[in-house]
Coordinates of C-alpha atoms in Angstrom, one line a residue:
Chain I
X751 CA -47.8 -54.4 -82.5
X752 CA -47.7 -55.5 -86.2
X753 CA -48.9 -52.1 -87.5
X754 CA -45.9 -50.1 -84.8
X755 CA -43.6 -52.3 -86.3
X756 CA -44.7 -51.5 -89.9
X757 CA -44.4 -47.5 -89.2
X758 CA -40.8 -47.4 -88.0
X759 CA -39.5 -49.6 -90.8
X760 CA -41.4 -47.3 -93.1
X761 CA -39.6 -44.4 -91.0
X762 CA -35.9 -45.6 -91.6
X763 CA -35.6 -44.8 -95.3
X764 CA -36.7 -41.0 -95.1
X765 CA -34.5 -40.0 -92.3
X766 CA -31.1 -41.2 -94.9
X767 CA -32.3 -39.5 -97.9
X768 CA -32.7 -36.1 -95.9
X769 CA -28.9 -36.3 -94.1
X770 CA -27.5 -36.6 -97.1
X771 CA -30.2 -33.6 -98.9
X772 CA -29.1 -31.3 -95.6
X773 CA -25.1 -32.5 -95.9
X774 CA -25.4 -31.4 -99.9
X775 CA -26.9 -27.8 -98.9
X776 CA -23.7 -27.7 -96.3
X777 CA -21.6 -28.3 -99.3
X778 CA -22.8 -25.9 -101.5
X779 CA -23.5 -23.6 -99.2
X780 CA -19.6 -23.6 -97.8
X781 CA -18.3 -23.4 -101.6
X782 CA -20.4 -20.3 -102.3
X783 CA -19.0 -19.1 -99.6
X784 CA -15.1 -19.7 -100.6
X785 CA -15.6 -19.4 -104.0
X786 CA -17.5 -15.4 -103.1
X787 CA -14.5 -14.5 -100.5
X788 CA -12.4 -14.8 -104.1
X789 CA -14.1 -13.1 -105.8
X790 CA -14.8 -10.2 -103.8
X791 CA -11.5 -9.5 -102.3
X792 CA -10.2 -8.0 -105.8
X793 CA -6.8 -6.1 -106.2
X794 CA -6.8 -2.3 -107.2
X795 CA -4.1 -2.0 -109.8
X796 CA -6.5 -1.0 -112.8
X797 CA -8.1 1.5 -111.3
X798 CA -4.5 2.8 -110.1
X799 CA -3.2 1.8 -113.9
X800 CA -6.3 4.3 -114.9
X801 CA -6.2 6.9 -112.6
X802 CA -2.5 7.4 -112.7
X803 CA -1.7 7.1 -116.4
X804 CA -4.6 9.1 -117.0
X805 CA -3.3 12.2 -115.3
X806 CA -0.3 11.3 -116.5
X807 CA -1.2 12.0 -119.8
X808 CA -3.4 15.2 -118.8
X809 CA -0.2 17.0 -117.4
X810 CA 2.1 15.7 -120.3
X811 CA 0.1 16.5 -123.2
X812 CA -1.2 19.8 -124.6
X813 CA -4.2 20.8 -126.6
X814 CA -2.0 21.4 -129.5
X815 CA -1.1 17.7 -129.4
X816 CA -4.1 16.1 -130.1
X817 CA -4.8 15.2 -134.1
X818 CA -8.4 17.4 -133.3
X819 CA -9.9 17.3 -136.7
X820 CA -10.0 13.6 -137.0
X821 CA -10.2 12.2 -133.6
X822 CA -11.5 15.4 -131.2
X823 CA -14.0 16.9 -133.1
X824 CA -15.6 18.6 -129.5
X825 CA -12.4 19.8 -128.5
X826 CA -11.7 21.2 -132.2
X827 CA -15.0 23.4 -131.8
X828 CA -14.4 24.8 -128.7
X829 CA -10.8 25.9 -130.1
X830 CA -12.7 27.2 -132.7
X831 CA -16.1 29.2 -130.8
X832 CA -13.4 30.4 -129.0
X833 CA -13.5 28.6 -125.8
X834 CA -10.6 27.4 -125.9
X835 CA -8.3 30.8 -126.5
X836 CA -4.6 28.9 -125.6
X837 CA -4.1 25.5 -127.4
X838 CA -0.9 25.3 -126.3
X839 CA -2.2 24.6 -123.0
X840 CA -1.6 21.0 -121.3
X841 CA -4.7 18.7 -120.9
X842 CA -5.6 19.5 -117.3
X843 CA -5.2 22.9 -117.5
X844 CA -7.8 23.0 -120.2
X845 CA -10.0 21.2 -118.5
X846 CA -9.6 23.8 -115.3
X847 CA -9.6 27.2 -117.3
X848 CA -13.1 25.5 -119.1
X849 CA -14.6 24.3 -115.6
X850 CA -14.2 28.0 -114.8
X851 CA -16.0 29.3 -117.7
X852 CA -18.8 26.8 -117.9
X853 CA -19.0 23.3 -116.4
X854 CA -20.2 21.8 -119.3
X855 CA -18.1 22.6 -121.5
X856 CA -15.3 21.1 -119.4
X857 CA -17.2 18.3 -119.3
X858 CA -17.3 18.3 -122.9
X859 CA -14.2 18.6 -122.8
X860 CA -13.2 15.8 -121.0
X861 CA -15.4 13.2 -122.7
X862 CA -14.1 14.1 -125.7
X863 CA -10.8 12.5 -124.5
X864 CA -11.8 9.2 -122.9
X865 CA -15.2 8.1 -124.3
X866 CA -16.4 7.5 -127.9
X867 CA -19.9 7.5 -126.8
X868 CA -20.5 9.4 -123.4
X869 CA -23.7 8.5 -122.3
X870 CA -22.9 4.4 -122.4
X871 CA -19.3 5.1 -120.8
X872 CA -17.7 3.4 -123.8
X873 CA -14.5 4.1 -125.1
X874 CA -10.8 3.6 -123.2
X875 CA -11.8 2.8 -120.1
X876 CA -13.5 -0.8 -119.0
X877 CA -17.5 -0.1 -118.5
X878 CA -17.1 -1.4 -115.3
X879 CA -15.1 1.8 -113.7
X880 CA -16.5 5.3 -113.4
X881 CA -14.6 7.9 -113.5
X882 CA -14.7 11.3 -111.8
X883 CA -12.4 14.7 -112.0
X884 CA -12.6 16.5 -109.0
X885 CA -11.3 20.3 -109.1
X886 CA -11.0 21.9 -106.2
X887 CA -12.7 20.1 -104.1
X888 CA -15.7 20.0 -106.9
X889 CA -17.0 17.3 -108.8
X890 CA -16.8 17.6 -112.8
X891 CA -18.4 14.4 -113.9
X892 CA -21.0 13.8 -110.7
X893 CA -20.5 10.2 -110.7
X894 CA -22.4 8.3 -108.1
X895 CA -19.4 7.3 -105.8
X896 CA -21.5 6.2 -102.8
X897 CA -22.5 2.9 -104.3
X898 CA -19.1 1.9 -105.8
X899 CA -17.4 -1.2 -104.3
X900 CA -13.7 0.4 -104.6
X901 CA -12.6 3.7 -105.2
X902 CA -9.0 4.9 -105.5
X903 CA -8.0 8.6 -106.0
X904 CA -5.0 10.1 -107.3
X905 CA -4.2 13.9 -107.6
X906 CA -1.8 16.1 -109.4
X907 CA -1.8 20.1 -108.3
X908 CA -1.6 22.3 -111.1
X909 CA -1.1 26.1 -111.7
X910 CA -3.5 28.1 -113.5
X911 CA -2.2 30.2 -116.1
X912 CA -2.6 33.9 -115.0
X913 CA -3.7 36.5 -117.6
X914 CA -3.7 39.9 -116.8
X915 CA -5.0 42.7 -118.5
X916 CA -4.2 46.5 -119.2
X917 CA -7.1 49.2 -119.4
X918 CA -6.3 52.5 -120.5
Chain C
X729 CA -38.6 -59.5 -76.4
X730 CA -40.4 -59.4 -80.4
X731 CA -40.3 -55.9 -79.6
X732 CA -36.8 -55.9 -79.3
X733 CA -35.9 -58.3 -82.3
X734 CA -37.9 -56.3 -84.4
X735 CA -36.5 -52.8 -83.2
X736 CA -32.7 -54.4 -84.5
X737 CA -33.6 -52.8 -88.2
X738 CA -33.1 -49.7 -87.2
X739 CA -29.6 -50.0 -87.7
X740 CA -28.9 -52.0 -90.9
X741 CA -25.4 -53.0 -91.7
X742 CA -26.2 -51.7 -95.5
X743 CA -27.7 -48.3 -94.9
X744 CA -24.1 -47.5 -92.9
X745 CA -22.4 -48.2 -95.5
X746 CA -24.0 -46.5 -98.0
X747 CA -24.1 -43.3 -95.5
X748 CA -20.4 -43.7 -95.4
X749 CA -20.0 -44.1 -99.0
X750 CA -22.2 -40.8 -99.4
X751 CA -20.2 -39.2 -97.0
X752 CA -16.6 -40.0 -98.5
X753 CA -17.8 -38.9 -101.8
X754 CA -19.2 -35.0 -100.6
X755 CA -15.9 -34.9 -98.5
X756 CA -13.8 -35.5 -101.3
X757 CA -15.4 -33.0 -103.8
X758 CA -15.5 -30.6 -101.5
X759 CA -11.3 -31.2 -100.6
X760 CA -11.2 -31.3 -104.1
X761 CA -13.2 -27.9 -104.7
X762 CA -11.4 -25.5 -102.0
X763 CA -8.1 -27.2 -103.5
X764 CA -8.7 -26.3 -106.9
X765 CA -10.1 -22.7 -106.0
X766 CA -7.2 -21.6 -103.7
X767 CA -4.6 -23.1 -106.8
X768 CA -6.3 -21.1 -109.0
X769 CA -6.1 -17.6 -107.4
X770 CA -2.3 -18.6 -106.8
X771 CA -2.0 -18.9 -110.5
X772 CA -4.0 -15.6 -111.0
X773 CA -2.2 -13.7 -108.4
X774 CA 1.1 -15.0 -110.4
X775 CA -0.3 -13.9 -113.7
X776 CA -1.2 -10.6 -112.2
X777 CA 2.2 -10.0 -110.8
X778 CA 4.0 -10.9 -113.8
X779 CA 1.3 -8.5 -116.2
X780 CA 2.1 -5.6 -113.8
X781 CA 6.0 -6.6 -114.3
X782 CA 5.9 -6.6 -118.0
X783 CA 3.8 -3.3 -118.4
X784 CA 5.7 -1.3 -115.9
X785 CA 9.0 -2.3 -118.2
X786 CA 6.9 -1.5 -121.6
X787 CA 6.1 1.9 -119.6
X788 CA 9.4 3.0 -119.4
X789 CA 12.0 4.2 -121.8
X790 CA 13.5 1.0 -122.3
X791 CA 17.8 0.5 -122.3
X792 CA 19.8 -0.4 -124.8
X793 CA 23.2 -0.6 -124.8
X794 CA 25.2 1.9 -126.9
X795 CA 27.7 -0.3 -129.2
X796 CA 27.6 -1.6 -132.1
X797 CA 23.6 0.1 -132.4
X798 CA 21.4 1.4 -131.0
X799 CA 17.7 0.2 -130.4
X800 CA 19.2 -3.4 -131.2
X801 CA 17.5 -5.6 -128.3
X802 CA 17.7 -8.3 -130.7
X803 CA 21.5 -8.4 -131.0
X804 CA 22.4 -7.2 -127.6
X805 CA 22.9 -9.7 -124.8
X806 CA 21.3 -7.0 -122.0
X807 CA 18.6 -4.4 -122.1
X808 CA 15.6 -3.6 -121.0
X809 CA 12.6 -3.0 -123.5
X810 CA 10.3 -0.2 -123.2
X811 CA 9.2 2.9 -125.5
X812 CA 7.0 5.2 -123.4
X813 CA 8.3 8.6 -121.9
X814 CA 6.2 11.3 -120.5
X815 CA 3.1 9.3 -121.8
X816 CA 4.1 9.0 -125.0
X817 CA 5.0 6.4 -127.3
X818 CA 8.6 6.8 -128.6
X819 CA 8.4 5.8 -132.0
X820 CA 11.7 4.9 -132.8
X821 CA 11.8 2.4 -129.6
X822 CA 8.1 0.9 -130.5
X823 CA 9.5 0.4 -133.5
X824 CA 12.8 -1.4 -132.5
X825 CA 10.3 -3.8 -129.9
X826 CA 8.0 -4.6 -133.1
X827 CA 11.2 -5.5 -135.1
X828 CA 12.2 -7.5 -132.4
X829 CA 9.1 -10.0 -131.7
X830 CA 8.9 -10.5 -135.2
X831 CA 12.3 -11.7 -135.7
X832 CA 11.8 -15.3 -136.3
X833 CA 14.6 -17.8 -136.0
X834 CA 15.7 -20.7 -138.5
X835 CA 17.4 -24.1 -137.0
X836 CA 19.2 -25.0 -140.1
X837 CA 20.5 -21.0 -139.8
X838 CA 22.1 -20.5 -136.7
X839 CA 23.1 -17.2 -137.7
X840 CA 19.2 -16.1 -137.4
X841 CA 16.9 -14.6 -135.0
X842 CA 18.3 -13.2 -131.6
X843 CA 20.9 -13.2 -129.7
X844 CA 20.8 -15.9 -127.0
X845 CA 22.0 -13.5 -123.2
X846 CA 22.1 -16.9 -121.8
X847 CA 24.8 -18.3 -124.0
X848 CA 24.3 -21.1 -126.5
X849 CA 21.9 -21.2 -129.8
X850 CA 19.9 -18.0 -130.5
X851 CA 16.6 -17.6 -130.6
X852 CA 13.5 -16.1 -132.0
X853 CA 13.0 -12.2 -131.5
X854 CA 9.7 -13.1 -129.1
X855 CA 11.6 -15.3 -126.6
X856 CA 14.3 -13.1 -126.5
X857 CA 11.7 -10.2 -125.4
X858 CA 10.5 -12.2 -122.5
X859 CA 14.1 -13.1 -121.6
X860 CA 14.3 -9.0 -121.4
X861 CA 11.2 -8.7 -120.1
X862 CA 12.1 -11.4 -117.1
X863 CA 8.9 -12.9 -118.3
X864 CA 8.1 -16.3 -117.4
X865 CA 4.6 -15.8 -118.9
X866 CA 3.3 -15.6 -122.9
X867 CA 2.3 -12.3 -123.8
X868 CA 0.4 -10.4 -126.3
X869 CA 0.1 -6.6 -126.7
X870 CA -1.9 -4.3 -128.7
X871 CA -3.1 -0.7 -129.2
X872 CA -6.4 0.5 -128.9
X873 CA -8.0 3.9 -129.3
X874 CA -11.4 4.8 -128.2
X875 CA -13.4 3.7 -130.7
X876 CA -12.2 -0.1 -130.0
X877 CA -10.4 -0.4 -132.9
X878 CA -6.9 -1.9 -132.9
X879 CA -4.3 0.3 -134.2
X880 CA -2.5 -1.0 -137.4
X881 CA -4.5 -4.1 -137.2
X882 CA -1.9 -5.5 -135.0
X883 CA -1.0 -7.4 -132.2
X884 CA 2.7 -7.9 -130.5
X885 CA 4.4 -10.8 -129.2
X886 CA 3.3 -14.5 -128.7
X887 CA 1.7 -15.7 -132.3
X888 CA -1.9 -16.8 -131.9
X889 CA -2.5 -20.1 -133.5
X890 CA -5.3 -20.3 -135.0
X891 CA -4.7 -16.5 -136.3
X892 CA -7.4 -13.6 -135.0
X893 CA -8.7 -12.3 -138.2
X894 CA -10.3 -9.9 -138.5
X895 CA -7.8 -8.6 -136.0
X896 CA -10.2 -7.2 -132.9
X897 CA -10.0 -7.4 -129.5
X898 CA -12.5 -10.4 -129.2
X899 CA -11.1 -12.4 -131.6
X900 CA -7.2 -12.1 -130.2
X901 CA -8.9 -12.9 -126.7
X902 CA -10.9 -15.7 -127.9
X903 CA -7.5 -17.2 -129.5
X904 CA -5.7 -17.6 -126.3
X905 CA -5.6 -21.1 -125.1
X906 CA -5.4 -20.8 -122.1
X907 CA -7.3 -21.7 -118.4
X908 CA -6.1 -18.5 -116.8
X909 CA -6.2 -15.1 -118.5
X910 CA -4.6 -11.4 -117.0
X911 CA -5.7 -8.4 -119.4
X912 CA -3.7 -5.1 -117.9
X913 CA -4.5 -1.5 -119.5
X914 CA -2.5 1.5 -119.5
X915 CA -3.0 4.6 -121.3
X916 CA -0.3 6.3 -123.3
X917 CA -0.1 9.3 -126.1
X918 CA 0.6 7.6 -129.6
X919 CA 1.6 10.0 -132.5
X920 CA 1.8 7.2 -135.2
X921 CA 2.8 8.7 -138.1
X922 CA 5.2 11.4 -136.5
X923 CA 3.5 14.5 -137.5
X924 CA 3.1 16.0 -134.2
X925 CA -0.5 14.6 -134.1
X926 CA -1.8 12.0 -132.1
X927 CA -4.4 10.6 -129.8
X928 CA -5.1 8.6 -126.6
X929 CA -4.7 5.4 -126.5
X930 CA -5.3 1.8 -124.7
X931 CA -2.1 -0.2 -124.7
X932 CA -3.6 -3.5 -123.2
X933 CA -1.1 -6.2 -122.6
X934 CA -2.5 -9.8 -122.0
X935 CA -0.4 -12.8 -120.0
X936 CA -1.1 -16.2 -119.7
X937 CA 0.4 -19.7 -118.6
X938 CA 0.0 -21.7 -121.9
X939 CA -1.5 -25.7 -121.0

């Protein structure tokens, strides 16, 4: 009787201290859980601020524009190889007459505008958003949309310039 | 009957209380927690309104009235500022908002700084802006291009006590004393020195509630 007596008062202590451990876990747990529904339910108005003023400024500015030999140097050489043959061109037509000739160069192209540093994404827009021109119906950049947690789009349509040609 | 009598310590007066106690204490942190969370994205979802407010208005052209000057937001009683058109930076009109948050007012001069569109004493070129602006907000602005640098080693609006020097971006950041922060960036054309040259840049315009 002594020793049953003995085992339940030694039982009384433990069952306290592990309400309150399991009540703590509810708490945290719960707060997480707020604090994450916050934080995951962002708004969109960068990406719109990017996208938009972004092709904004591709359909406003031309080639001819651009201070080239101090701040474009890419863009400067392809004026110069020859690439480029119209600098009076706006910005997005550029980049569609070059995507025609040669991907990469309107890849080129279009680095040269927004990053300082291509390959780490660094320059005028946040790291944290990827960007991606997409030209009739084709990708320029190939960035990995499938894992992105947002994406917004927003389009312009453009008209190419025509050239036509005279053989004798 | 010993059984019994002994069985009574099961249920101590003491260990109640202190469960209780425990109890009050999570539930009030917790109250306390959601409570300070949900006030918090109120305040951000404020700051992010007013940010959008104040770029859209720096986006545009801007208004000024026509008599006695032009580009004279500090003297007029109405306007509305802005300097961008097409993408790019108007010059003239960047240079008319620069002149005007750098317009300081003297007391013992009541003849300085701004003029007041609510009536009674001026003020100084800043608070006039966010008066314009409909700002209930501070605000800073600056240009950057590509490389991170900030054009003209410059920043517009609110004065940052202790000043950022060197002027960078994490330095003016780091100066704003603040518990809530909104950084908004739009992208403009910015010929600076009017020779039909320019670049690409990063306006980024920063609002906060000050303490």
């Amino acid at each position: 009787m002594e020793s049953k007596i003995k085992s339940l008062r030694k039982k009384e202590g433990f069952f306290f201290s592990l309400d309150s451990f399991m009540g703590l876990i509810l708490f945290v747990l719960t707060l997480a859980m707020v604090y994450g529904f916050f934080v995951s339910s962002h708004s969109l108005h960068q990406e719109f601020f990017v996208s938009e003023d972004l092709l904004n400024i591709f359909t406003n500015i031309k080639i001819d524009d651009l201070d080239l030999t101090n701040k474009y140097q890419t863009i400067d050489s392809q004026v110069w190889d020859g690439k480029i043959k119209d600098s009076s061109l706006l910005l997005i037509e550029g980049i569609s007459i070059l995507n025609d000739q040669n991907n990469q160069d309107a890849v080129d192209f279009f680095n040269d505008l927004v990053y300082n540093n291509p390959v780490a994404k660094t320059g005028l827009v946040p790291v944290q958003y990827d960007i991606d021109v997409i030209i009739s119906d084709s990708s320029l950049l190939g960035a990995d949309s499938q894992n992105a947690r947002s994406i917004l789009a927003r389009q312009r349509l453009i008209s190419k310039p025509v050239t036509t040609t005279t053989t004798i | 009957m010993t059984c019994l009598i002994e069985k009574k310590g099961q249920f101590w007066y003491l260990d109640l209380l202190i469960a209780l106690f425990v109890i009050l204490i999570v539930a009030v942190l917790f109250a306390r927690s959601i409570v300070d969370i949900v006030d918090r994205e109120k305040e951000i979802k404020v700051l992010l309104s007013e940010g959008i407010d104040i770029s859209n208005s720096l986006m545009s052209k801007g208004l000024w009235a026509e008599f006695p000057s032009n580009l004279e937001w500090c003297k007029q009683s109405y306007g509305r500022i802005g300097f961008v058109q097409n993408s790019k930076i108007i010059n003239n009109n960047f240079n008319a908002f620069k002149t005007l948050v750098n317009t300081p007012f003297d007391p013992g001069n009541p003849s300085s700084g701004c003029q007041n569109p609510g009536g009674g004493s001026n003020v100084d070129g800043y608070k006039k802006s966010k008066i314009l602006l409909g700002a209930n907000v501070d605000y800073i602005i600056y240009m950057q291009d590509k490389d991170g640098n900030i054009i003209g080693e410059e920043y517009y609006g609110k004065q940052l006590t202790p000043q950022p020097i060197p002027v960078t971006i994490g330095n003016i950041l780091s100066a704003i004393d603040a518990d809530n922060r909104i950084n908004i960036f739009r992208y403009v054309y910015y010929d600076e020195d009017g020779d039909g040259k320019g670049e690409i840049i990063r306006m980024g315009i920063s609002v906060w509630k000050a303490k």
